[in-house]
Amino acid sequence: MVIVMDSEATPDHIDGIVDVVTTAGGTAYVTRGVSRTIIGLVGDVQQFETLDLRAMPGVSDVLRISVPYKLVSRENHVSRSVVRVGGVPIGGEHMTLIAGPCAVETPEQTLAAARMARSAGAALLRGGAYKPRTSPYAFQGLGEAGLRILADVRAETGLPIVTEVVDAGDVELVAGYADMLQIGTRNMQNFALLQAAGEAGKPVMLKRGMSATIEEWLMAAEYIAQRGNLDIVLCERGIRTFEKATRNTLDLSAVPVAQQLSHLPVIVDPSHSGGKRDLVLPLSRAAIAVGADGIIVDVHPTPETALCDGPQALVGEDLAELADAVRTLPALVGRTLASAPEPAVAGV
Amino acid sequence: MVIVMDSEATPDHIDGIVDVVTTAGGTAYVTRGVSRTIIGLVGDVQQFETLDLRAMPGVSDVLRISVPYKLVSRENHVSRSVVRVGGVPIGGEHMTLIAGPCAVETPEQTLAAARMARSAGAALLRGGAYKPRTSPYAFQGLGEAGLRILADVRAETGLPIVTEVVDAGDVELVAGYADMLQIGTRNMQNFALLQAAGEAGKPVMLKRGMSATIEEWLMAAEYIAQRGNLDIVLCERGIRTFEKATRNTLDLSAVPVAQQLSHLPVIVDPSHSGGKRDLVLPLSRAAIAVGADGIIVDVHPTPETALCDGPQALVGEDLAELADAVRTLPALVGRTLASAPEPAVAGV
Amino acid sequence: MVIVMDSEATPDHIDGIVDVVTTAGGTAYVTRGVSRTIIGLVGDVQQFETLDLRAMPGVSDVLRISVPYKLVSRENHVSRSVVRVGGVPIGGEHMTLIAGPCAVETPEQTLAAARMARSAGAALLRGGAYKPRTSPYAFQGLGEAGLRILADVRAETGLPIVTEVVDAGDVELVAGYADMLQIGTRNMQNFALLQAAGEAGKPVMLKRGMSATIEEWLMAAEYIAQRGNLDIVLCERGIRTFEKATRNTLDLSAVPVAQQLSHLPVIVDPSHSGGKRDLVLPLSRAAIAVGADGIIVDVHPTPETALCDGPQALVGEDLAELADAVRTLPALVGRTLASAPEPAVAGV
Amino acid sequence: MVIVMDSEATPDHIDGIVDVVTTAGGTAYVTRGVSRTIIGLVGDVQQFETLDLRAMPGVSDVLRISVPYKLVSRENHVSRSVVRVGGVPIGGEHMTLIAGPCAVETPEQTLAAARMARSAGAALLRGGAYKPRTSPYAFQGLGEAGLRILADVRAETGLPIVTEVVDAGDVELVAGYADMLQIGTRNMQNFALLQAAGEAGKPVMLKRGMSATIEEWLMAAEYIAQRGNLDIVLCERGIRTFEKATRNTLDLSAVPVAQQLSHLPVIVDPSHSGGKRDLVLPLSRAAIAVGADGIIVDVHPTPETALCDGPQALVGEDLAELADAVRTLPALVGRTLASAPEPAVAGV
């Protein structure tokens, strides 16, 4: 931690800082520059943070040097993690395709989408039973009935399930059905939900908040990790910018940056940022090429009747092209496509 | 609702739209332009929204004409609302000052802050018992013990209480103590929380999400209103932009814009956007001058020891200047300062 | 300047930094922390900046401590400056109203707008003869003919002229007519134009780039100052954000922030950010209340026929309310309205 | 063009619109909805735009249906264009690598960088002689001496030259040396420069403004096209967002979006957005995979001594990996790497 004094700080101000830091068990190294004095602190940073040094007289700025997240940081955990979801790996040398419908609507639609997903190369099934919607008048999901449909489709196809949970009070219920809990962009800083997910005993996919910095995203992951769960997968899904030609701006730079800062796997959702089917395929290819540990894509047997985000769901020729991309591109960045588990019964 | 066809749309595409709209009980008016055809729809917009017209062949864009929120819109509720919190009005001809500590720390600190607030002109006391913090290592609030302190201070000073609730599961408990529930910026789209707050029987202050558009903010208010609670106060608190000289960019234009679109009162939090004490005073003055229905400001008897956001809490000379501003400025924009209720016992 | 080493930096890396800094005539103070080493540099910062220390092995980050602008900084120029434009002061205890048409269209329209401006309290006349327009198909201004109209209207009304210049090649011509050169938001980093304006011998109003940080804005001002011209007025006019309800988001926090960092006066343009007439008045009041040294507002005798930005030009009742605001509000923030010079001939 | 009336518009307001449109030679189709009336206009949109319909009584909004750029739009020019630069194609089935130093410093450094570029697969040489720098104290480029160095290196290596021009007054000079003029992000709306570049008789690479929407970018290209020059290549280089872990946020979605809207080739600069060497390679791969018509990358023989942007220049192993990527990835998206012309003399 470094304290920058303002240009009118007096020797008394500087002594004041040194005293406070020393009392807190740290050591303060004072460097007097031409126009400013800086003070380097050595010791327990979390202790220093409780001192509110920024409010002390003569202080212009306080610069944090070390990262504020510990458990998810790569600083103390150099090798990158592999998270296993129902036996399917995410991370390491793998590139994992997760696919399925935006929302679970009916058993038939979900099963059809799961089969499309599996034959396109998906190893995990996505599908929402609880949908956070901007408008209270939009379809909000089937709730537990949707979870039961997902479980049936998993039995039939062998694909483990990734599904969203939107309230701390629902975590136990959803974790009873899901192989991986998804926390959505609007809930990235719903701290009660993060903590509940950290205690649920299931891997968690944490979507980046639409206006969250990478640091805040890692801090949110730290909330989950702090409750004893390090099986966390980060998911970049587009950030909010001034550009309106796309629903959000997919920040692919965030993939290598987050992979450098954290040992957690980082995947990409190319469906929700573009909001249009014809962007999903190029962005999926770009996500694989940038080195993502996986991609999560909407597919739907009949997008024109979908209750949620139909315009971006893949089907037919587009899905065939995605299947081709996930089979050819990963090798060029040193990865192999993760395989789906076999179903218990011959369902596919 | 208006459908814009793309420049290569065929007559069949156009007929397809007309059929779908007609089947849904609406009427479609086709206008053929030089390069594009547009189709105006008349009928039940919510019904049209379920049709996913955007995914139909030949469609380039679907433009919504009416606002997507009904209950909070000014379109059907022309006069602006006054919300009463423990008898104190927000809205109408009033300018209401809400002040208090960022976090409840001790009975003494809370009482001292409440007395400072009251003598500066505040009619309502703010103070957090549940604090959503970016870092899991930061002070998270006293919980119910903090609520009890607030209730004691209310009894002593007469000031009704505004306090934050961060999880749907806590709403009933918090509503048992609070005069107004506050929903914070990170929870603006925590829909379970919005719905629970809508049923709690207390007024709600809804802070704008730090990357929420004004429309999304009003949609979030609509979630509360839909559960039967129209006692909602909107609070602008700064949005996330590229500028880093301030923690957030206070969007004062949002005040007149939201007042035009909605009948709900709109107040401003000038403390959290700037993040620095010396910005609070000019931004408070600007908020009153722009026509806000109130301002909510951090005060603390000893900011240098505050457990939360000390650097922005007002005290001493700054607070005296704020007291001066809230007494002189409202008259210039046709408002009067709302008065605090008297305490049951003579406490101040 | 402070160098933060990464957590795997070796003693050789640290020695390498110390050698380079010492060779460059500086002194390096090494502080070894628990997880990181930091090195404080004392000496000539501009010299250090040429060293590209960030690219040296073992370096994680380089933190600049002092501001990168010198001439416009308040650090070396504590009292705030007053800039005089044709005798009219901007800055100090004054609040200066600048008003006029967005674009000069005809002598009659310009004279009528100038008279409206003057009677509303304006001391300076704005009006564009060169208009930078997003579309090549929009009205681009009258050029020199427009400058001549402005000069005639100045003779008639006594109001000194503020007008935009958009290309370095036009600076001499425009400076021959104008009392103050305006550099627009799209040209804030047109460095050839900044340098030419710095040599033109006239005060310059520098609008903030629509995506410029306050630091970049001050750096752009430094380009002008470097050429010997310190008669610079900064103008906040709204920044680009995700919000689309307004054309831009007026960043009123930038006023006190820029006033703390720089000795230059800071004014506000409330007309162009909102883009709508009914936002101009509340934002003008807010700008005065926040402590701006002036405001610049569009007025037009017949907005419905204006060739540029008619929807935001004030007229009639709105203008009367503005006149009222500029006469009553400044006193509450310790300022007085700057007066217009008398015309040489009795023109108003 | 569609006019949305507000909910209180009277029949007189509607008739007023119809009259104005009819007088302007257009036809107005009125559709009365439940809460709003909309009016579809058929006729000359540019004529309608001069009417300032938005300011008319009863009008709530005016929605433009057709795109505001004509010459660069794909609507009237369905096949995508190939631009030739000194014989090297950009666009079509090609993927063109442009590489070289950020700034021309010496003949030796430029020649060494050009040879590195060529052996990595580059067909065009980039290098700046005029550098727009945020700080007036940073290296501003060698000017014409730099252009002469570039011309010598072209003679030696055969690589055509792409170089930046920053002021309309320099266009003729720079065009005398360059094979392609580059217009930088800060000058994207320097309209005098765009127009001069449009008349210079050389292809132009137009970088996206760091806060420009895709529509504004295409409007800027339209300024060049209007002067008779359609040899324009668009270059995405990162936009300004709230995220500070990278210098800018590379918007790869902009590539397919711009390719759908415009017939012009779209390339990507992965060096300047990340600002760090270890992001250049993954972002280059992503840019090729997303379908860019080319990439432009900084290389430098000795990045640690570079006068400009050394931390992001490729060298050694990183450059070898780039060379590998440009040789293997394009085939997977249906493209082939464009070849460099042979030098007139055997220079490489």
mmCIF file with all atom_site columns, N, CA, C and O in Angstrom, chain C residues 133-137 140 167 186 189-191 211 216 219 222-223 226 240 311, chain D residues 52 133-137 140 167 186 189-192 211 216 219 222-223 226 240:
data_model
loop_
_atom_site.group_PDB
_atom_site.id
_atom_site.type_symbol
_atom_site.label_atom_id
_atom_site.label_alt_id
_atom_site.label_comp_id
_atom_site.label_asym_id
_atom_site.label_entity_id
_atom_site.label_seq_id
_atom_site.pdbx_PDB_ins_code
_atom_site.Cartn_x
_atom_site.Cartn_y
_atom_site.Cartn_z
_atom_site.occupancy
_atom_site.B_iso_or_equiv
_atom_site.pdbx_formal_charge
_atom_site.auth_seq_id
_atom_site.auth_comp_id
_atom_site.auth_asym_id
_atom_site.auth_atom_id
_atom_site.pdbx_PDB_model_num
ATOM 1   N N  . ARG C 1 133 ? -20.537 18.685 -38.166 1.00 0.00 ? 133 ARG C N  1
ATOM 2   C CA . ARG C 1 133 ? -21.777 17.907 -38.125 1.00 0.00 ? 133 ARG C CA 1
ATOM 3   C C  . ARG C 1 133 ? -21.496 16.432 -38.389 1.00 0.00 ? 133 ARG C C  1
ATOM 4   O O  . ARG C 1 133 ? -20.738 16.093 -39.295 1.00 0.00 ? 133 ARG C O  1
ATOM 5   N N  . THR C 1 134 ? -22.144 15.579 -37.639 1.00 0.00 ? 134 THR C N  1
ATOM 6   C CA . THR C 1 134 ? -21.943 14.134 -37.786 1.00 0.00 ? 134 THR C CA 1
ATOM 7   C C  . THR C 1 134 ? -22.230 13.679 -39.210 1.00 0.00 ? 134 THR C C  1
ATOM 8   O O  . THR C 1 134 ? -21.548 12.825 -39.758 1.00 0.00 ? 134 THR C O  1
ATOM 9   N N  . SER C 1 135 ? -23.241 14.261 -39.812 1.00 0.00 ? 135 SER C N  1
ATOM 10  C CA . SER C 1 135 ? -23.602 13.856 -41.172 1.00 0.00 ? 135 SER C CA 1
ATOM 11  C C  . SER C 1 135 ? -23.062 14.847 -42.193 1.00 0.00 ? 135 SER C C  1
ATOM 12  O O  . SER C 1 135 ? -23.207 16.062 -42.037 1.00 0.00 ? 135 SER C O  1
ATOM 13  N N  . PRO C 1 136 ? -22.481 14.340 -43.281 1.00 0.00 ? 136 PRO C N  1
ATOM 14  C CA . PRO C 1 136 ? -22.020 15.257 -44.332 1.00 0.00 ? 136 PRO C CA 1
ATOM 15  C C  . PRO C 1 136 ? -23.195 15.906 -45.063 1.00 0.00 ? 136 PRO C C  1
ATOM 16  O O  . PRO C 1 136 ? -22.986 16.847 -45.831 1.00 0.00 ? 136 PRO C O  1
ATOM 17  N N  . TYR C 1 137 ? -24.398 15.413 -44.809 1.00 0.00 ? 137 TYR C N  1
ATOM 18  C CA . TYR C 1 137 ? -25.559 15.973 -45.485 1.00 0.00 ? 137 TYR C CA 1
ATOM 19  C C  . TYR C 1 137 ? -26.243 17.064 -44.657 1.00 0.00 ? 137 TYR C C  1
ATOM 20  O O  . TYR C 1 137 ? -27.247 17.623 -45.065 1.00 0.00 ? 137 TYR C O  1
ATOM 21  N N  . GLN C 1 140 ? -23.603 22.899 -42.750 1.00 0.00 ? 140 GLN C N  1
ATOM 22  C CA . GLN C 1 140 ? -22.225 22.987 -42.245 1.00 0.00 ? 140 GLN C CA 1
ATOM 23  C C  . GLN C 1 140 ? -21.809 24.412 -41.838 1.00 0.00 ? 140 GLN C C  1
ATOM 24  O O  . GLN C 1 140 ? -20.644 24.636 -41.503 1.00 0.00 ? 140 GLN C O  1
ATOM 25  N N  . ASP C 1 167 ? -10.684 23.876 -37.808 1.00 0.00 ? 167 ASP C N  1
ATOM 26  C CA . ASP C 1 167 ? -9.497  23.391 -38.525 1.00 0.00 ? 167 ASP C CA 1
ATOM 27  C C  . ASP C 1 167 ? -8.356  24.371 -38.279 1.00 0.00 ? 167 ASP C C  1
ATOM 28  O O  . ASP C 1 167 ? -8.563  25.591 -38.266 1.00 0.00 ? 167 ASP C O  1
ATOM 29  N N  . ARG C 1 186 ? -15.585 17.445 -30.516 1.00 0.00 ? 186 ARG C N  1
ATOM 30  C CA . ARG C 1 186 ? -14.971 16.472 -31.438 1.00 0.00 ? 186 ARG C CA 1
ATOM 31  C C  . ARG C 1 186 ? -13.517 16.825 -31.743 1.00 0.00 ? 186 ARG C C  1
ATOM 32  O O  . ARG C 1 186 ? -12.775 16.008 -32.262 1.00 0.00 ? 186 ARG C O  1
ATOM 33  N N  . GLN C 1 189 ? -9.036  16.725 -29.056 1.00 0.00 ? 189 GLN C N  1
ATOM 34  C CA . GLN C 1 189 ? -7.694  16.170 -29.224 1.00 0.00 ? 189 GLN C CA 1
ATOM 35  C C  . GLN C 1 189 ? -7.195  16.336 -30.662 1.00 0.00 ? 189 GLN C C  1
ATOM 36  O O  . GLN C 1 189 ? -6.392  15.549 -31.144 1.00 0.00 ? 189 GLN C O  1
ATOM 37  N N  . ASN C 1 190 ? -7.659  17.394 -31.335 1.00 0.00 ? 190 ASN C N  1
ATOM 38  C CA . ASN C 1 190 ? -7.103  17.790 -32.627 1.00 0.00 ? 190 ASN C CA 1
ATOM 39  C C  . ASN C 1 190 ? -5.926  18.692 -32.281 1.00 0.00 ? 190 ASN C C  1
ATOM 40  O O  . ASN C 1 190 ? -6.050  19.908 -32.110 1.00 0.00 ? 190 ASN C O  1
ATOM 41  N N  . PHE C 1 191 ? -4.765  18.058 -32.132 1.00 0.00 ? 191 PHE C N  1
ATOM 42  C CA . PHE C 1 191 ? -3.639  18.767 -31.514 1.00 0.00 ? 191 PHE C CA 1
ATOM 43  C C  . PHE C 1 191 ? -3.114  19.909 -32.383 1.00 0.00 ? 191 PHE C C  1
ATOM 44  O O  . PHE C 1 191 ? -2.662  20.928 -31.877 1.00 0.00 ? 191 PHE C O  1
ATOM 45  N N  . SER C 1 211 ? -15.859 11.865 -24.765 1.00 0.00 ? 211 SER C N  1
ATOM 46  C CA . SER C 1 211 ? -15.417 10.716 -23.984 1.00 0.00 ? 211 SER C CA 1
ATOM 47  C C  . SER C 1 211 ? -14.065 10.978 -23.346 1.00 0.00 ? 211 SER C C  1
ATOM 48  O O  . SER C 1 211 ? -13.304 10.053 -23.088 1.00 0.00 ? 211 SER C O  1
ATOM 49  N N  . GLU C 1 216 ? -7.520  14.149 -19.367 1.00 0.00 ? 216 GLU C N  1
ATOM 50  C CA . GLU C 1 216 ? -7.228  14.373 -20.792 1.00 0.00 ? 216 GLU C CA 1
ATOM 51  C C  . GLU C 1 216 ? -7.641  15.776 -21.234 1.00 0.00 ? 216 GLU C C  1
ATOM 52  O O  . GLU C 1 216 ? -6.998  16.386 -22.095 1.00 0.00 ? 216 GLU C O  1
ATOM 53  N N  . MET C 1 219 ? -4.993  18.005 -20.149 1.00 0.00 ? 219 MET C N  1
ATOM 54  C CA . MET C 1 219 ? -3.833  17.820 -21.027 1.00 0.00 ? 219 MET C CA 1
ATOM 55  C C  . MET C 1 219 ? -4.036  18.554 -22.349 1.00 0.00 ? 219 MET C C  1
ATOM 56  O O  . MET C 1 219 ? -3.097  19.096 -22.923 1.00 0.00 ? 219 MET C O  1
ATOM 57  N N  . GLU C 1 222 ? -3.371  22.013 -21.794 1.00 0.00 ? 222 GLU C N  1
ATOM 58  C CA . GLU C 1 222 ? -1.924  22.203 -21.687 1.00 0.00 ? 222 GLU C CA 1
ATOM 59  C C  . GLU C 1 222 ? -1.286  22.432 -23.068 1.00 0.00 ? 222 GLU C C  1
ATOM 60  O O  . GLU C 1 222 ? -0.330  23.195 -23.202 1.00 0.00 ? 222 GLU C O  1
ATOM 61  N N  . TYR C 1 223 ? -1.835  21.778 -24.098 1.00 0.00 ? 223 TYR C N  1
ATOM 62  C CA . TYR C 1 223 ? -1.332  22.008 -25.468 1.00 0.00 ? 223 TYR C CA 1
ATOM 63  C C  . TYR C 1 223 ? -1.487  23.476 -25.853 1.00 0.00 ? 223 TYR C C  1
ATOM 64  O O  . TYR C 1 223 ? -0.620  24.064 -26.493 1.00 0.00 ? 223 TYR C O  1
ATOM 65  N N  . GLN C 1 226 ? 0.904   25.664 -23.625 1.00 0.00 ? 226 GLN C N  1
ATOM 66  C CA . GLN C 1 226 ? 2.308   25.511 -24.016 1.00 0.00 ? 226 GLN C CA 1
ATOM 67  C C  . GLN C 1 226 ? 2.720   26.495 -25.102 1.00 0.00 ? 226 GLN C C  1
ATOM 68  O O  . GLN C 1 226 ? 3.894   26.796 -25.264 1.00 0.00 ? 226 GLN C O  1
ATOM 69  N N  . ARG C 1 240 ? -20.355 10.908 -22.982 1.00 0.00 ? 240 ARG C N  1
ATOM 70  C CA . ARG C 1 240 ? -21.064 9.784  -23.584 1.00 0.00 ? 240 ARG C CA 1
ATOM 71  C C  . ARG C 1 240 ? -21.153 8.641  -22.588 1.00 0.00 ? 240 ARG C C  1
ATOM 72  O O  . ARG C 1 240 ? -20.139 8.198  -22.049 1.00 0.00 ? 240 ARG C O  1
ATOM 73  N N  . PRO C 1 311 ? -34.465 22.103 -31.446 1.00 0.00 ? 311 PRO C N  1
ATOM 74  C CA . PRO C 1 311 ? -35.246 21.570 -30.311 1.00 0.00 ? 311 PRO C CA 1
ATOM 75  C C  . PRO C 1 311 ? -34.715 21.967 -28.941 1.00 0.00 ? 311 PRO C C  1
ATOM 76  O O  . PRO C 1 311 ? -35.402 21.821 -27.946 1.00 0.00 ? 311 PRO C O  1
ATOM 77  N N  . ASP D 1 52  ? -37.261 19.677 -39.144 1.00 0.00 ? 52  ASP D N  1
ATOM 78  C CA . ASP D 1 52  ? -37.258 19.711 -37.682 1.00 0.00 ? 52  ASP D CA 1
ATOM 79  C C  . ASP D 1 52  ? -38.615 19.315 -37.099 1.00 0.00 ? 52  ASP D C  1
ATOM 80  O O  . ASP D 1 52  ? -39.215 20.013 -36.283 1.00 0.00 ? 52  ASP D O  1
ATOM 81  N N  . ARG D 1 133 ? -0.442  12.697 -29.625 1.00 0.00 ? 133 ARG D N  1
ATOM 82  C CA . ARG D 1 133 ? -0.189  12.223 -28.272 1.00 0.00 ? 133 ARG D CA 1
ATOM 83  C C  . ARG D 1 133 ? -0.996  13.002 -27.254 1.00 0.00 ? 133 ARG D C  1
ATOM 84  O O  . ARG D 1 133 ? -1.083  14.233 -27.339 1.00 0.00 ? 133 ARG D O  1
ATOM 85  N N  . THR D 1 134 ? -1.533  12.316 -26.291 1.00 0.00 ? 134 THR D N  1
ATOM 86  C CA . THR D 1 134 ? -2.346  12.967 -25.262 1.00 0.00 ? 134 THR D CA 1
ATOM 87  C C  . THR D 1 134 ? -1.569  14.072 -24.554 1.00 0.00 ? 134 THR D C  1
ATOM 88  O O  . THR D 1 134 ? -2.118  15.128 -24.239 1.00 0.00 ? 134 THR D O  1
ATOM 89  N N  . SER D 1 135 ? -0.282  13.831 -24.313 1.00 0.00 ? 135 SER D N  1
ATOM 90  C CA . SER D 1 135 ? 0.517   14.826 -23.608 1.00 0.00 ? 135 SER D CA 1
ATOM 91  C C  . SER D 1 135 ? 1.373   15.638 -24.568 1.00 0.00 ? 135 SER D C  1
ATOM 92  O O  . SER D 1 135 ? 2.027   15.086 -25.452 1.00 0.00 ? 135 SER D O  1
ATOM 93  N N  . PRO D 1 136 ? 1.400   16.962 -24.399 1.00 0.00 ? 136 PRO D N  1
ATOM 94  C CA . PRO D 1 136 ? 2.275   17.768 -25.260 1.00 0.00 ? 136 PRO D CA 1
ATOM 95  C C  . PRO D 1 136 ? 3.748   17.490 -24.972 1.00 0.00 ? 136 PRO D C  1
ATOM 96  O O  . PRO D 1 136 ? 4.614   17.935 -25.733 1.00 0.00 ? 136 PRO D O  1
ATOM 97  N N  . TYR D 1 137 ? 4.031   16.784 -23.892 1.00 0.00 ? 137 TYR D N  1
ATOM 98  C CA . TYR D 1 137 ? 5.416   16.522 -23.523 1.00 0.00 ? 137 TYR D CA 1
ATOM 99  C C  . TYR D 1 137 ? 5.917   15.185 -24.071 1.00 0.00 ? 137 TYR D C  1
ATOM 100 O O  . TYR D 1 137 ? 7.057   14.816 -23.853 1.00 0.00 ? 137 TYR D O  1
ATOM 101 N N  . GLN D 1 140 ? 6.389   13.397 -30.516 1.00 0.00 ? 140 GLN D N  1
ATOM 102 C CA . GLN D 1 140 ? 5.329   13.720 -31.483 1.00 0.00 ? 140 GLN D CA 1
ATOM 103 C C  . GLN D 1 140 ? 5.627   13.203 -32.892 1.00 0.00 ? 140 GLN D C  1
ATOM 104 O O  . GLN D 1 140 ? 4.881   13.494 -33.824 1.00 0.00 ? 140 GLN D O  1
ATOM 105 N N  . ASP D 1 167 ? -3.565  16.281 -39.713 1.00 0.00 ? 167 ASP D N  1
ATOM 106 C CA . ASP D 1 167 ? -4.085  17.622 -39.959 1.00 0.00 ? 167 ASP D CA 1
ATOM 107 C C  . ASP D 1 167 ? -4.371  17.771 -41.450 1.00 0.00 ? 167 ASP D C  1
ATOM 108 O O  . ASP D 1 167 ? -3.590  17.300 -42.296 1.00 0.00 ? 167 ASP D O  1
ATOM 109 N N  . ARG D 1 186 ? -8.644  9.751  -32.612 1.00 0.00 ? 186 ARG D N  1
ATOM 110 C CA . ARG D 1 186 ? -8.961  11.094 -32.104 1.00 0.00 ? 186 ARG D CA 1
ATOM 111 C C  . ARG D 1 186 ? -9.437  12.030 -33.209 1.00 0.00 ? 186 ARG D C  1
ATOM 112 O O  . ARG D 1 186 ? -9.980  13.089 -32.945 1.00 0.00 ? 186 ARG D O  1
ATOM 113 N N  . GLN D 1 189 ? -13.722 12.367 -36.178 1.00 0.00 ? 189 GLN D N  1
ATOM 114 C CA . GLN D 1 189 ? -14.698 13.401 -36.543 1.00 0.00 ? 189 GLN D CA 1
ATOM 115 C C  . GLN D 1 189 ? -14.024 14.748 -36.802 1.00 0.00 ? 189 GLN D C  1
ATOM 116 O O  . GLN D 1 189 ? -14.620 15.801 -36.591 1.00 0.00 ? 189 GLN D O  1
ATOM 117 N N  . ASN D 1 190 ? -12.778 14.708 -37.259 1.00 0.00 ? 190 ASN D N  1
ATOM 118 C CA . ASN D 1 190 ? -12.099 15.916 -37.753 1.00 0.00 ? 190 ASN D CA 1
ATOM 119 C C  . ASN D 1 190 ? -12.502 16.022 -39.218 1.00 0.00 ? 190 ASN D C  1
ATOM 120 O O  . ASN D 1 190 ? -11.866 15.469 -40.117 1.00 0.00 ? 190 ASN D O  1
ATOM 121 N N  . PHE D 1 191 ? -13.610 16.746 -39.434 1.00 0.00 ? 191 PHE D N  1
ATOM 122 C CA . PHE D 1 191 ? -14.252 16.664 -40.739 1.00 0.00 ? 191 PHE D CA 1
ATOM 123 C C  . PHE D 1 191 ? -13.405 17.296 -41.849 1.00 0.00 ? 191 PHE D C  1
ATOM 124 O O  . PHE D 1 191 ? -13.416 16.836 -42.988 1.00 0.00 ? 191 PHE D O  1
ATOM 125 N N  . ALA D 1 192 ? -12.639 18.328 -41.509 1.00 0.00 ? 192 ALA D N  1
ATOM 126 C CA . ALA D 1 192 ? -11.751 18.932 -42.504 1.00 0.00 ? 192 ALA D CA 1
ATOM 127 C C  . ALA D 1 192 ? -10.722 17.905 -42.965 1.00 0.00 ? 192 ALA D C  1
ATOM 128 O O  . ALA D 1 192 ? -10.408 17.799 -44.162 1.00 0.00 ? 192 ALA D O  1
ATOM 129 N N  . SER D 1 211 ? -14.993 6.705  -28.781 1.00 0.00 ? 211 SER D N  1
ATOM 130 C CA . SER D 1 211 ? -16.350 6.665  -28.242 1.00 0.00 ? 211 SER D CA 1
ATOM 131 C C  . SER D 1 211 ? -17.379 6.823  -29.345 1.00 0.00 ? 211 SER D C  1
ATOM 132 O O  . SER D 1 211 ? -18.478 7.299  -29.108 1.00 0.00 ? 211 SER D O  1
ATOM 133 N N  . GLU D 1 216 ? -21.868 6.339  -36.292 1.00 0.00 ? 216 GLU D N  1
ATOM 134 C CA . GLU D 1 216 ? -21.052 7.556  -36.467 1.00 0.00 ? 216 GLU D CA 1
ATOM 135 C C  . GLU D 1 216 ? -19.778 7.269  -37.267 1.00 0.00 ? 216 GLU D C  1
ATOM 136 O O  . GLU D 1 216 ? -19.299 8.117  -38.026 1.00 0.00 ? 216 GLU D O  1
ATOM 137 N N  . MET D 1 219 ? -20.757 7.209  -40.756 1.00 0.00 ? 219 MET D N  1
ATOM 138 C CA . MET D 1 219 ? -21.001 8.583  -41.207 1.00 0.00 ? 219 MET D CA 1
ATOM 139 C C  . MET D 1 219 ? -19.675 9.290  -41.492 1.00 0.00 ? 219 MET D C  1
ATOM 140 O O  . MET D 1 219 ? -19.587 10.098 -42.418 1.00 0.00 ? 219 MET D O  1
ATOM 141 N N  . GLU D 1 222 ? -18.527 8.198  -44.680 1.00 0.00 ? 222 GLU D N  1
ATOM 142 C CA . GLU D 1 222 ? -19.327 8.843  -45.725 1.00 0.00 ? 222 GLU D CA 1
ATOM 143 C C  . GLU D 1 222 ? -18.730 10.204 -46.119 1.00 0.00 ? 222 GLU D C  1
ATOM 144 O O  . GLU D 1 222 ? -18.790 10.610 -47.274 1.00 0.00 ? 222 GLU D O  1
ATOM 145 N N  . TYR D 1 223 ? -18.160 10.927 -45.139 1.00 0.00 ? 223 TYR D N  1
ATOM 146 C CA . TYR D 1 223 ? -17.491 12.207 -45.455 1.00 0.00 ? 223 TYR D CA 1
ATOM 147 C C  . TYR D 1 223 ? -16.366 11.997 -46.473 1.00 0.00 ? 223 TYR D C  1
ATOM 148 O O  . TYR D 1 223 ? -16.178 12.804 -47.385 1.00 0.00 ? 223 TYR D O  1
ATOM 149 N N  . GLN D 1 226 ? -17.907 10.895 -49.911 1.00 0.00 ? 226 GLN D N  1
ATOM 150 C CA . GLN D 1 226 ? -18.566 12.002 -50.598 1.00 0.00 ? 226 GLN D CA 1
ATOM 151 C C  . GLN D 1 226 ? -17.611 12.797 -51.471 1.00 0.00 ? 226 GLN D C  1
ATOM 152 O O  . GLN D 1 226 ? -18.031 13.486 -52.395 1.00 0.00 ? 226 GLN D O  1
ATOM 153 N N  . ARG D 1 240 ? -13.975 3.152  -25.535 1.00 0.00 ? 240 ARG D N  1
ATOM 154 C CA . ARG D 1 240 ? -13.818 3.561  -24.136 1.00 0.00 ? 240 ARG D CA 1
ATOM 155 C C  . ARG D 1 240 ? -14.989 3.052  -23.319 1.00 0.00 ? 240 ARG D C  1
ATOM 156 O O  . ARG D 1 240 ? -16.143 3.330  -23.646 1.00 0.00 ? 240 ARG D O  1
#
